Amino acid sequence: MADRDDPERSPNPVDVHVGMRVRMRRKMKGVSQEALANQLKLTFQQVQKYERGSNRISASKLFDIARFFKVEIGYFFDGLGDAPASGMAGRPVADIG
């Protein structure tokens, strides 16, 4: 059985950041986890996992969340580039162009 402190099993810093932004927006709008879950056709436990970053949010769910909160998808990534020690420093960015 893998150790819970194993870096291989810890959430990706980007997923944690996006989840925190979802939680922040949800609280700003006064929406419960259950209400968001119902809107997304999920369980509130799944929303909890998204907000902690322990489960990644798919592109389609992130699109649905952004539409529900009436924000651009980029809103969930705001502040990510200037986050110190985000765990992404030094990782190469794939050039697809």
PDB file of N, CA and C in Angstrom:
ATOM      1  N   MET A   1       0.847  -1.177   0.000  1.00  0.00           N
ATOM      2  CA  MET A   1       0.000   0.000   0.000  1.00  0.00           C
ATOM      3  C   MET A   1       0.892   1.240   0.000  1.00  0.00           C
ATOM      4  N   ALA A   2       0.537   2.229  -0.821  1.00  0.00           N
ATOM      5  CA  ALA A   2       1.352   3.437  -0.945  1.00  0.00           C
ATOM      6  C   ALA A   2       1.168   4.337   0.272  1.00  0.00           C
ATOM      7  N   ASP A   3       2.246   4.995   0.637  1.00  0.00           N
ATOM      8  CA  ASP A   3       2.237   5.940   1.752  1.00  0.00           C
ATOM      9  C   ASP A   3       1.492   7.209   1.336  1.00  0.00           C
ATOM     10  N   ARG A   4       0.623   7.730   2.207  1.00  0.00           N
ATOM     11  CA  ARG A   4      -0.152   8.937   1.904  1.00  0.00           C
ATOM     12  C   ARG A   4       0.746  10.160   1.711  1.00  0.00           C
ATOM     13  N   ASP A   5       1.945  10.149   2.299  1.00  0.00           N
ATOM     14  CA  ASP A   5       2.862  11.266   2.154  1.00  0.00           C
ATOM     15  C   ASP A   5       3.717  11.148   0.893  1.00  0.00           C
ATOM     16  N   ASP A   6       3.478  10.110   0.128  1.00  0.00           N
ATOM     17  CA  ASP A   6       4.212   9.882  -1.113  1.00  0.00           C
ATOM     18  C   ASP A   6       3.886  11.011  -2.096  1.00  0.00           C
ATOM     19  N   PRO A   7       4.918  11.719  -2.596  1.00  0.00           N
ATOM     20  CA  PRO A   7       4.671  12.816  -3.536  1.00  0.00           C
ATOM     21  C   PRO A   7       3.923  12.370  -4.785  1.00  0.00           C
ATOM     22  N   GLU A   8       4.059  11.107  -5.150  1.00  0.00           N
ATOM     23  CA  GLU A   8       3.348  10.583  -6.315  1.00  0.00           C
ATOM     24  C   GLU A   8       1.839  10.611  -6.095  1.00  0.00           C
ATOM     25  N   ARG A   9       1.400  10.550  -4.849  1.00  0.00           N
ATOM     26  CA  ARG A   9      -0.023  10.508  -4.541  1.00  0.00           C
ATOM     27  C   ARG A   9      -0.580  11.860  -4.093  1.00  0.00           C
ATOM     28  N   SER A  10       0.282  12.822  -3.875  1.00  0.00           N
ATOM     29  CA  SER A  10      -0.205  14.122  -3.418  1.00  0.00           C
ATOM     30  C   SER A  10      -0.811  14.878  -4.605  1.00  0.00           C
ATOM     31  N   PRO A  11      -1.815  15.719  -4.322  1.00  0.00           N
ATOM     32  CA  PRO A  11      -2.484  16.444  -5.416  1.00  0.00           C
ATOM     33  C   PRO A  11      -1.523  17.366  -6.150  1.00  0.00           C
ATOM     34  N   ASN A  12      -1.739  17.512  -7.425  1.00  0.00           N
ATOM     35  CA  ASN A  12      -0.961  18.431  -8.236  1.00  0.00           C
ATOM     36  C   ASN A  12      -1.258  19.859  -7.778  1.00  0.00           C
ATOM     37  N   PRO A  13      -0.247  20.701  -7.643  1.00  0.00           N
ATOM     38  CA  PRO A  13      -0.471  22.075  -7.179  1.00  0.00           C
ATOM     39  C   PRO A  13      -1.453  22.857  -8.049  1.00  0.00           C
ATOM     40  N   VAL A  14      -1.494  22.581  -9.337  1.00  0.00           N
ATOM     41  CA  VAL A  14      -2.457  23.266 -10.208  1.00  0.00           C
ATOM     42  C   VAL A  14      -3.876  22.847  -9.839  1.00  0.00           C
ATOM     43  N   ASP A  15      -4.091  21.567  -9.594  1.00  0.00           N
ATOM     44  CA  ASP A  15      -5.422  21.083  -9.207  1.00  0.00           C
ATOM     45  C   ASP A  15      -5.855  21.687  -7.878  1.00  0.00           C
ATOM     46  N   VAL A  16      -4.915  21.832  -6.956  1.00  0.00           N
ATOM     47  CA  VAL A  16      -5.218  22.446  -5.655  1.00  0.00           C
ATOM     48  C   VAL A  16      -5.607  23.908  -5.857  1.00  0.00           C
ATOM     49  N   HIS A  17      -4.858  24.623  -6.674  1.00  0.00           N
ATOM     50  CA  HIS A  17      -5.136  26.037  -6.926  1.00  0.00           C
ATOM     51  C   HIS A  17      -6.515  26.212  -7.572  1.00  0.00           C
ATOM     52  N   VAL A  18      -6.796  25.436  -8.601  1.00  0.00           N
ATOM     53  CA  VAL A  18      -8.093  25.535  -9.282  1.00  0.00           C
ATOM     54  C   VAL A  18      -9.213  25.207  -8.294  1.00  0.00           C
ATOM     55  N   GLY A  19      -9.039  24.179  -7.497  1.00  0.00           N
ATOM     56  CA  GLY A  19     -10.044  23.813  -6.499  1.00  0.00           C
ATOM     57  C   GLY A  19     -10.276  24.924  -5.482  1.00  0.00           C
ATOM     58  N   MET A  20      -9.188  25.586  -5.060  1.00  0.00           N
ATOM     59  CA  MET A  20      -9.329  26.700  -4.116  1.00  0.00           C
ATOM     60  C   MET A  20     -10.104  27.856  -4.744  1.00  0.00           C
ATOM     61  N   ARG A  21      -9.868  28.095  -6.037  1.00  0.00           N
ATOM     62  CA  ARG A  21     -10.583  29.165  -6.733  1.00  0.00           C
ATOM     63  C   ARG A  21     -12.064  28.827  -6.891  1.00  0.00           C
ATOM     64  N   VAL A  22     -12.373  27.540  -7.126  1.00  0.00           N
ATOM     65  CA  VAL A  22     -13.780  27.115  -7.188  1.00  0.00           C
ATOM     66  C   VAL A  22     -14.434  27.360  -5.833  1.00  0.00           C
ATOM     67  N   ARG A  23     -13.758  26.947  -4.777  1.00  0.00           N
ATOM     68  CA  ARG A  23     -14.302  27.125  -3.424  1.00  0.00           C
ATOM     69  C   ARG A  23     -14.501  28.607  -3.092  1.00  0.00           C
ATOM     70  N   MET A  24     -13.497  29.416  -3.437  1.00  0.00           N
ATOM     71  CA  MET A  24     -13.594  30.847  -3.167  1.00  0.00           C
ATOM     72  C   MET A  24     -14.797  31.457  -3.899  1.00  0.00           C
ATOM     73  N   ARG A  25     -14.968  31.119  -5.167  1.00  0.00           N
ATOM     74  CA  ARG A  25     -16.084  31.670  -5.946  1.00  0.00           C
ATOM     75  C   ARG A  25     -17.417  31.181  -5.392  1.00  0.00           C
ATOM     76  N   ARG A  26     -17.463  29.907  -5.028  1.00  0.00           N
ATOM     77  CA  ARG A  26     -18.701  29.341  -4.482  1.00  0.00           C
ATOM     78  C   ARG A  26     -19.103  30.079  -3.214  1.00  0.00           C
ATOM     79  N   LYS A  27     -18.134  30.314  -2.339  1.00  0.00           N
ATOM     80  CA  LYS A  27     -18.425  31.017  -1.078  1.00  0.00           C
ATOM     81  C   LYS A  27     -18.799  32.479  -1.330  1.00  0.00           C
ATOM     82  N   MET A  28     -18.113  33.119  -2.288  1.00  0.00           N
ATOM     83  CA  MET A  28     -18.435  34.512  -2.623  1.00  0.00           C
ATOM     84  C   MET A  28     -19.887  34.645  -3.073  1.00  0.00           C
ATOM     85  N   LYS A  29     -20.370  33.643  -3.783  1.00  0.00           N
ATOM     86  CA  LYS A  29     -21.728  33.671  -4.311  1.00  0.00           C
ATOM     87  C   LYS A  29     -22.756  33.097  -3.330  1.00  0.00           C
ATOM     88  N   GLY A  30     -22.285  32.589  -2.194  1.00  0.00           N
ATOM     89  CA  GLY A  30     -23.194  32.038  -1.197  1.00  0.00           C
ATOM     90  C   GLY A  30     -23.868  30.746  -1.627  1.00  0.00           C
ATOM     91  N   VAL A  31     -23.141  29.950  -2.389  1.00  0.00           N
ATOM     92  CA  VAL A  31     -23.666  28.682  -2.904  1.00  0.00           C
ATOM     93  C   VAL A  31     -23.093  27.547  -2.061  1.00  0.00           C
ATOM     94  N   SER A  32     -23.935  26.628  -1.655  1.00  0.00           N
ATOM     95  CA  SER A  32     -23.460  25.477  -0.882  1.00  0.00           C
ATOM     96  C   SER A  32     -22.820  24.450  -1.820  1.00  0.00           C
ATOM     97  N   GLN A  33     -22.023  23.569  -1.219  1.00  0.00           N
ATOM     98  CA  GLN A  33     -21.445  22.482  -2.015  1.00  0.00           C
ATOM     99  C   GLN A  33     -22.553  21.614  -2.600  1.00  0.00           C
ATOM    100  N   GLU A  34     -23.591  21.419  -1.832  1.00  0.00           N
ATOM    101  CA  GLU A  34     -24.700  20.588  -2.307  1.00  0.00           C
ATOM    102  C   GLU A  34     -25.410  21.229  -3.496  1.00  0.00           C
ATOM    103  N   ALA A  35     -25.625  22.544  -3.439  1.00  0.00           N
ATOM    104  CA  ALA A  35     -26.292  23.232  -4.549  1.00  0.00           C
ATOM    105  C   ALA A  35     -25.432  23.180  -5.816  1.00  0.00           C
ATOM    106  N   LEU A  36     -24.116  23.384  -5.658  1.00  0.00           N
ATOM    107  CA  LEU A  36     -23.224  23.289  -6.813  1.00  0.00           C
ATOM    108  C   LEU A  36     -23.223  21.867  -7.361  1.00  0.00           C
ATOM    109  N   ALA A  37     -23.164  20.904  -6.473  1.00  0.00           N
ATOM    110  CA  ALA A  37     -23.175  19.503  -6.893  1.00  0.00           C
ATOM    111  C   ALA A  37     -24.448  19.170  -7.671  1.00  0.00           C
ATOM    112  N   ASN A  38     -25.577  19.628  -7.179  1.00  0.00           N
ATOM    113  CA  ASN A  38     -26.847  19.375  -7.882  1.00  0.00           C
ATOM    114  C   ASN A  38     -26.829  19.980  -9.274  1.00  0.00           C
ATOM    115  N   GLN A  39     -26.310  21.193  -9.377  1.00  0.00           N
ATOM    116  CA  GLN A  39     -26.239  21.870 -10.675  1.00  0.00           C
ATOM    117  C   GLN A  39     -25.358  21.094 -11.656  1.00  0.00           C
ATOM    118  N   LEU A  40     -24.290  20.497 -11.131  1.00  0.00           N
ATOM    119  CA  LEU A  40     -23.329  19.771 -11.963  1.00  0.00           C
ATOM    120  C   LEU A  40     -23.661  18.288 -12.092  1.00  0.00           C
ATOM    121  N   LYS A  41     -24.747  17.866 -11.432  1.00  0.00           N
ATOM    122  CA  LYS A  41     -25.155  16.451 -11.426  1.00  0.00           C
ATOM    123  C   LYS A  41     -24.062  15.562 -10.831  1.00  0.00           C
ATOM    124  N   LEU A  42     -23.555  16.035  -9.674  1.00  0.00           N
ATOM    125  CA  LEU A  42     -22.525  15.321  -8.923  1.00  0.00           C
ATOM    126  C   LEU A  42     -22.994  15.165  -7.481  1.00  0.00           C
ATOM    127  N   THR A  43     -22.206  14.470  -6.688  1.00  0.00           N
ATOM    128  CA  THR A  43     -22.458  14.436  -5.251  1.00  0.00           C
ATOM    129  C   THR A  43     -21.681  15.574  -4.600  1.00  0.00           C
ATOM    130  N   PHE A  44     -22.122  16.006  -3.428  1.00  0.00           N
ATOM    131  CA  PHE A  44     -21.382  17.072  -2.754  1.00  0.00           C
ATOM    132  C   PHE A  44     -19.992  16.588  -2.361  1.00  0.00           C
ATOM    133  N   GLN A  45     -19.832  15.270  -2.164  1.00  0.00           N
ATOM    134  CA  GLN A  45     -18.507  14.737  -1.842  1.00  0.00           C
ATOM    135  C   GLN A  45     -17.543  14.945  -3.014  1.00  0.00           C
ATOM    136  N   GLN A  46     -18.059  14.834  -4.231  1.00  0.00           N
ATOM    137  CA  GLN A  46     -17.209  15.055  -5.399  1.00  0.00           C
ATOM    138  C   GLN A  46     -16.778  16.520  -5.465  1.00  0.00           C
ATOM    139  N   VAL A  47     -17.694  17.430  -5.146  1.00  0.00           N
ATOM    140  CA  VAL A  47     -17.341  18.853  -5.108  1.00  0.00           C
ATOM    141  C   VAL A  47     -16.272  19.085  -4.047  1.00  0.00           C
ATOM    142  N   GLN A  48     -16.396  18.426  -2.901  1.00  0.00           N
ATOM    143  CA  GLN A  48     -15.373  18.549  -1.856  1.00  0.00           C
ATOM    144  C   GLN A  48     -14.011  18.108  -2.385  1.00  0.00           C
ATOM    145  N   LYS A  49     -13.977  17.005  -3.089  1.00  0.00           N
ATOM    146  CA  LYS A  49     -12.715  16.496  -3.637  1.00  0.00           C
ATOM    147  C   LYS A  49     -12.143  17.452  -4.674  1.00  0.00           C
ATOM    148  N   TYR A  50     -13.008  18.044  -5.493  1.00  0.00           N
ATOM    149  CA  TYR A  50     -12.550  19.042  -6.460  1.00  0.00           C
ATOM    150  C   TYR A  50     -11.918  20.220  -5.733  1.00  0.00           C
ATOM    151  N   GLU A  51     -12.595  20.701  -4.697  1.00  0.00           N
ATOM    152  CA  GLU A  51     -12.127  21.881  -3.977  1.00  0.00           C
ATOM    153  C   GLU A  51     -10.813  21.635  -3.239  1.00  0.00           C
ATOM    154  N   ARG A  52     -10.566  20.418  -2.811  1.00  0.00           N
ATOM    155  CA  ARG A  52      -9.301  20.072  -2.145  1.00  0.00           C
ATOM    156  C   ARG A  52      -8.193  19.802  -3.155  1.00  0.00           C
ATOM    157  N   GLY A  53      -8.584  19.558  -4.399  1.00  0.00           N
ATOM    158  CA  GLY A  53      -7.601  19.215  -5.422  1.00  0.00           C
ATOM    159  C   GLY A  53      -7.266  17.745  -5.443  1.00  0.00           C
ATOM    160  N   SER A  54      -7.958  16.951  -4.624  1.00  0.00           N
ATOM    161  CA  SER A  54      -7.653  15.511  -4.601  1.00  0.00           C
ATOM    162  C   SER A  54      -8.202  14.806  -5.831  1.00  0.00           C
ATOM    163  N   ASN A  55      -9.224  15.375  -6.469  1.00  0.00           N
ATOM    164  CA  ASN A  55      -9.710  14.897  -7.759  1.00  0.00           C
ATOM    165  C   ASN A  55      -9.594  16.041  -8.752  1.00  0.00           C
ATOM    166  N   ARG A  56      -9.096  15.725  -9.921  1.00  0.00           N
ATOM    167  CA  ARG A  56      -8.974  16.735 -10.971  1.00  0.00           C
ATOM    168  C   ARG A  56     -10.338  17.034 -11.566  1.00  0.00           C
ATOM    169  N   ILE A  57     -10.511  18.298 -11.933  1.00  0.00           N
ATOM    170  CA  ILE A  57     -11.749  18.716 -12.584  1.00  0.00           C
ATOM    171  C   ILE A  57     -11.538  18.579 -14.084  1.00  0.00           C
ATOM    172  N   SER A  58     -12.420  17.839 -14.739  1.00  0.00           N
ATOM    173  CA  SER A  58     -12.302  17.678 -16.184  1.00  0.00           C
ATOM    174  C   SER A  58     -12.584  19.007 -16.873  1.00  0.00           C
ATOM    175  N   ALA A  59     -12.154  19.111 -18.106  1.00  0.00           N
ATOM    176  CA  ALA A  59     -12.375  20.338 -18.879  1.00  0.00           C
ATOM    177  C   ALA A  59     -13.868  20.634 -18.997  1.00  0.00           C
ATOM    178  N   SER A  60     -14.675  19.612 -19.232  1.00  0.00           N
ATOM    179  CA  SER A  60     -16.115  19.843 -19.388  1.00  0.00           C
ATOM    180  C   SER A  60     -16.759  20.298 -18.081  1.00  0.00           C
ATOM    181  N   LYS A  61     -16.324  19.748 -16.950  1.00  0.00           N
ATOM    182  CA  LYS A  61     -16.869  20.185 -15.652  1.00  0.00           C
ATOM    183  C   LYS A  61     -16.403  21.592 -15.320  1.00  0.00           C
ATOM    184  N   LEU A  62     -15.148  21.902 -15.623  1.00  0.00           N
ATOM    185  CA  LEU A  62     -14.659  23.251 -15.370  1.00  0.00           C
ATOM    186  C   LEU A  62     -15.436  24.255 -16.219  1.00  0.00           C
ATOM    187  N   PHE A  63     -15.746  23.873 -17.447  1.00  0.00           N
ATOM    188  CA  PHE A  63     -16.567  24.718 -18.323  1.00  0.00           C
ATOM    189  C   PHE A  63     -17.943  24.940 -17.697  1.00  0.00           C
ATOM    190  N   ASP A  64     -18.546  23.861 -17.185  1.00  0.00           N
ATOM    191  CA  ASP A  64     -19.865  23.962 -16.538  1.00  0.00           C
ATOM    192  C   ASP A  64     -19.809  24.838 -15.286  1.00  0.00           C
ATOM    193  N   ILE A  65     -18.752  24.692 -14.496  1.00  0.00           N
ATOM    194  CA  ILE A  65     -18.591  25.493 -13.276  1.00  0.00           C
ATOM    195  C   ILE A  65     -18.443  26.961 -13.638  1.00  0.00           C
ATOM    196  N   ALA A  66     -17.622  27.255 -14.650  1.00  0.00           N
ATOM    197  CA  ALA A  66     -17.417  28.639 -15.084  1.00  0.00           C
ATOM    198  C   ALA A  66     -18.728  29.240 -15.585  1.00  0.00           C
ATOM    199  N   ARG A  67     -19.476  28.471 -16.327  1.00  0.00           N
ATOM    200  CA  ARG A  67     -20.769  28.956 -16.844  1.00  0.00           C
ATOM    201  C   ARG A  67     -21.735  29.210 -15.699  1.00  0.00           C
ATOM    202  N   PHE A  68     -21.773  28.301 -14.721  1.00  0.00           N
ATOM    203  CA  PHE A  68     -22.664  28.455 -13.569  1.00  0.00           C
ATOM    204  C   PHE A  68     -22.340  29.731 -12.797  1.00  0.00           C
ATOM    205  N   PHE A  69     -21.047  29.997 -12.597  1.00  0.00           N
ATOM    206  CA  PHE A  69     -20.628  31.173 -11.833  1.00  0.00           C
ATOM    207  C   PHE A  69     -20.463  32.419 -12.704  1.00  0.00           C
ATOM    208  N   LYS A  70     -20.715  32.268 -14.015  1.00  0.00           N
ATOM    209  CA  LYS A  70     -20.625  33.395 -14.954  1.00  0.00           C
ATOM    210  C   LYS A  70     -19.239  34.062 -14.924  1.00  0.00           C
ATOM    211  N   VAL A  71     -18.216  33.221 -15.016  1.00  0.00           N
ATOM    212  CA  VAL A  71     -16.833  33.696 -15.097  1.00  0.00           C
ATOM    213  C   VAL A  71     -16.148  33.004 -16.272  1.00  0.00           C
ATOM    214  N   GLU A  72     -15.061  33.606 -16.728  1.00  0.00           N
ATOM    215  CA  GLU A  72     -14.237  32.969 -17.757  1.00  0.00           C
ATOM    216  C   GLU A  72     -13.474  31.807 -17.115  1.00  0.00           C
ATOM    217  N   ILE A  73     -13.155  30.807 -17.889  1.00  0.00           N
ATOM    218  CA  ILE A  73     -12.413  29.656 -17.360  1.00  0.00           C
ATOM    219  C   ILE A  73     -11.079  30.106 -16.761  1.00  0.00           C
ATOM    220  N   GLY A  74     -10.466  31.110 -17.349  1.00  0.00           N
ATOM    221  CA  GLY A  74      -9.201  31.620 -16.852  1.00  0.00           C
ATOM    222  C   GLY A  74      -9.266  32.110 -15.416  1.00  0.00           C
ATOM    223  N   TYR A  75     -10.463  32.464 -14.943  1.00  0.00           N
ATOM    224  CA  TYR A  75     -10.640  32.915 -13.561  1.00  0.00           C
ATOM    225  C   TYR A  75     -10.045  31.897 -12.583  1.00  0.00           C
ATOM    226  N   PHE A  76     -10.221  30.630 -12.865  1.00  0.00           N
ATOM    227  CA  PHE A  76      -9.782  29.577 -11.946  1.00  0.00           C
ATOM    228  C   PHE A  76      -8.260  29.412 -11.919  1.00  0.00           C
ATOM    229  N   PHE A  77      -7.583  29.998 -12.899  1.00  0.00           N
ATOM    230  CA  PHE A  77      -6.123  29.924 -12.965  1.00  0.00           C
ATOM    231  C   PHE A  77      -5.464  31.228 -12.542  1.00  0.00           C
ATOM    232  N   ASP A  78      -6.259  32.272 -12.280  1.00  0.00           N
ATOM    233  CA  ASP A  78      -5.700  33.562 -11.854  1.00  0.00           C
ATOM    234  C   ASP A  78      -4.819  33.378 -10.621  1.00  0.00           C
ATOM    235  N   GLY A  79      -3.659  34.005 -10.672  1.00  0.00           N
ATOM    236  CA  GLY A  79      -2.729  33.942  -9.550  1.00  0.00           C
ATOM    237  C   GLY A  79      -1.825  32.736  -9.571  1.00  0.00           C
ATOM    238  N   LEU A  80      -2.053  31.829 -10.474  1.00  0.00           N
ATOM    239  CA  LEU A  80      -1.245  30.606 -10.517  1.00  0.00           C
ATOM    240  C   LEU A  80       0.181  30.886 -10.963  1.00  0.00           C
ATOM    241  N   GLY A  81       0.347  31.748 -11.943  1.00  0.00           N
ATOM    242  CA  GLY A  81       1.667  32.023 -12.488  1.00  0.00           C
ATOM    243  C   GLY A  81       2.605  32.690 -11.508  1.00  0.00           C
ATOM    244  N   ASP A  82       2.044  33.461 -10.568  1.00  0.00           N
ATOM    245  CA  ASP A  82       2.902  34.158  -9.626  1.00  0.00           C
ATOM    246  C   ASP A  82       2.910  33.502  -8.252  1.00  0.00           C
ATOM    247  N   ALA A  83       2.377  32.281  -8.159  1.00  0.00           N
ATOM    248  CA  ALA A  83       2.383  31.568  -6.878  1.00  0.00           C
ATOM    249  C   ALA A  83       3.782  31.017  -6.617  1.00  0.00           C
ATOM    250  N   PRO A  84       4.408  31.394  -5.491  1.00  0.00           N
ATOM    251  CA  PRO A  84       5.752  30.882  -5.206  1.00  0.00           C
ATOM    252  C   PRO A  84       5.715  29.388  -4.906  1.00  0.00           C
ATOM    253  N   ALA A  85       6.729  28.700  -5.375  1.00  0.00           N
ATOM    254  CA  ALA A  85       6.871  27.264  -5.118  1.00  0.00           C
ATOM    255  C   ALA A  85       5.598  26.510  -5.414  1.00  0.00           C
ATOM    256  N   SER A  86       5.010  26.790  -6.568  1.00  0.00           N
ATOM    257  CA  SER A  86       3.751  26.146  -6.927  1.00  0.00           C
ATOM    258  C   SER A  86       3.945  24.690  -7.303  1.00  0.00           C
ATOM    259  N   GLY A  87       5.194  24.250  -7.332  1.00  0.00           N
ATOM    260  CA  GLY A  87       5.450  22.875  -7.722  1.00  0.00           C
ATOM    261  C   GLY A  87       5.621  22.738  -9.226  1.00  0.00           C
ATOM    262  N   MET A  88       5.402  23.843  -9.944  1.00  0.00           N
ATOM    263  CA  MET A  88       5.507  23.802 -11.387  1.00  0.00           C
ATOM    264  C   MET A  88       6.807  24.450 -11.864  1.00  0.00           C
ATOM    265  N   ALA A  89       7.534  25.099 -10.968  1.00  0.00           N
ATOM    266  CA  ALA A  89       8.765  25.781 -11.346  1.00  0.00           C
ATOM    267  C   ALA A  89       9.748  24.796 -11.951  1.00  0.00           C
ATOM    268  N   GLY A  90      10.309  25.184 -13.042  1.00  0.00           N
ATOM    269  CA  GLY A  90      11.307  24.352 -13.693  1.00  0.00           C
ATOM    270  C   GLY A  90      10.737  23.275 -14.588  1.00  0.00           C
ATOM    271  N   ARG A  91       9.423  23.110 -14.590  1.00  0.00           N
ATOM    272  CA  ARG A  91       8.835  22.129 -15.495  1.00  0.00           C
ATOM    273  C   ARG A  91       8.718  22.731 -16.881  1.00  0.00           C
ATOM    274  N   PRO A  92       9.103  21.995 -17.888  1.00  0.00           N
ATOM    275  CA  PRO A  92       9.006  22.537 -19.234  1.00  0.00           C
ATOM    276  C   PRO A  92       7.553  22.636 -19.685  1.00  0.00           C
ATOM    277  N   VAL A  93       7.289  23.640 -20.487  1.00  0.00           N
ATOM    278  CA  VAL A  93       5.959  23.811 -21.065  1.00  0.00           C
ATOM    279  C   VAL A  93       6.036  23.259 -22.476  1.00  0.00           C
ATOM    280  N   ALA A  94       5.122  22.391 -22.816  1.00  0.00           N
ATOM    281  CA  ALA A  94       5.122  21.776 -24.145  1.00  0.00           C
ATOM    282  C   ALA A  94       4.801  22.840 -25.192  1.00  0.00           C
ATOM    283  N   ASP A  95       5.588  22.865 -26.252  1.00  0.00           N
ATOM    284  CA  ASP A  95       5.346  23.783 -27.359  1.00  0.00           C
ATOM    285  C   ASP A  95       4.536  23.033 -28.410  1.00  0.00           C
ATOM    286  N   ILE A  96       3.276  23.426 -28.549  1.00  0.00           N
ATOM    287  CA  ILE A  96       2.423  22.734 -29.516  1.00  0.00           C
ATOM    288  C   ILE A  96       2.216  23.555 -30.776  1.00  0.00           C
ATOM    289  N   GLY A  97       2.847  24.721 -30.853  1.00  0.00           N
ATOM    290  CA  GLY A  97       2.629  25.617 -31.983  1.00  0.00           C
ATOM    291  C   GLY A  97       3.633  25.523 -33.011  1.00  0.00           C
TER     292      GLY A  97
END
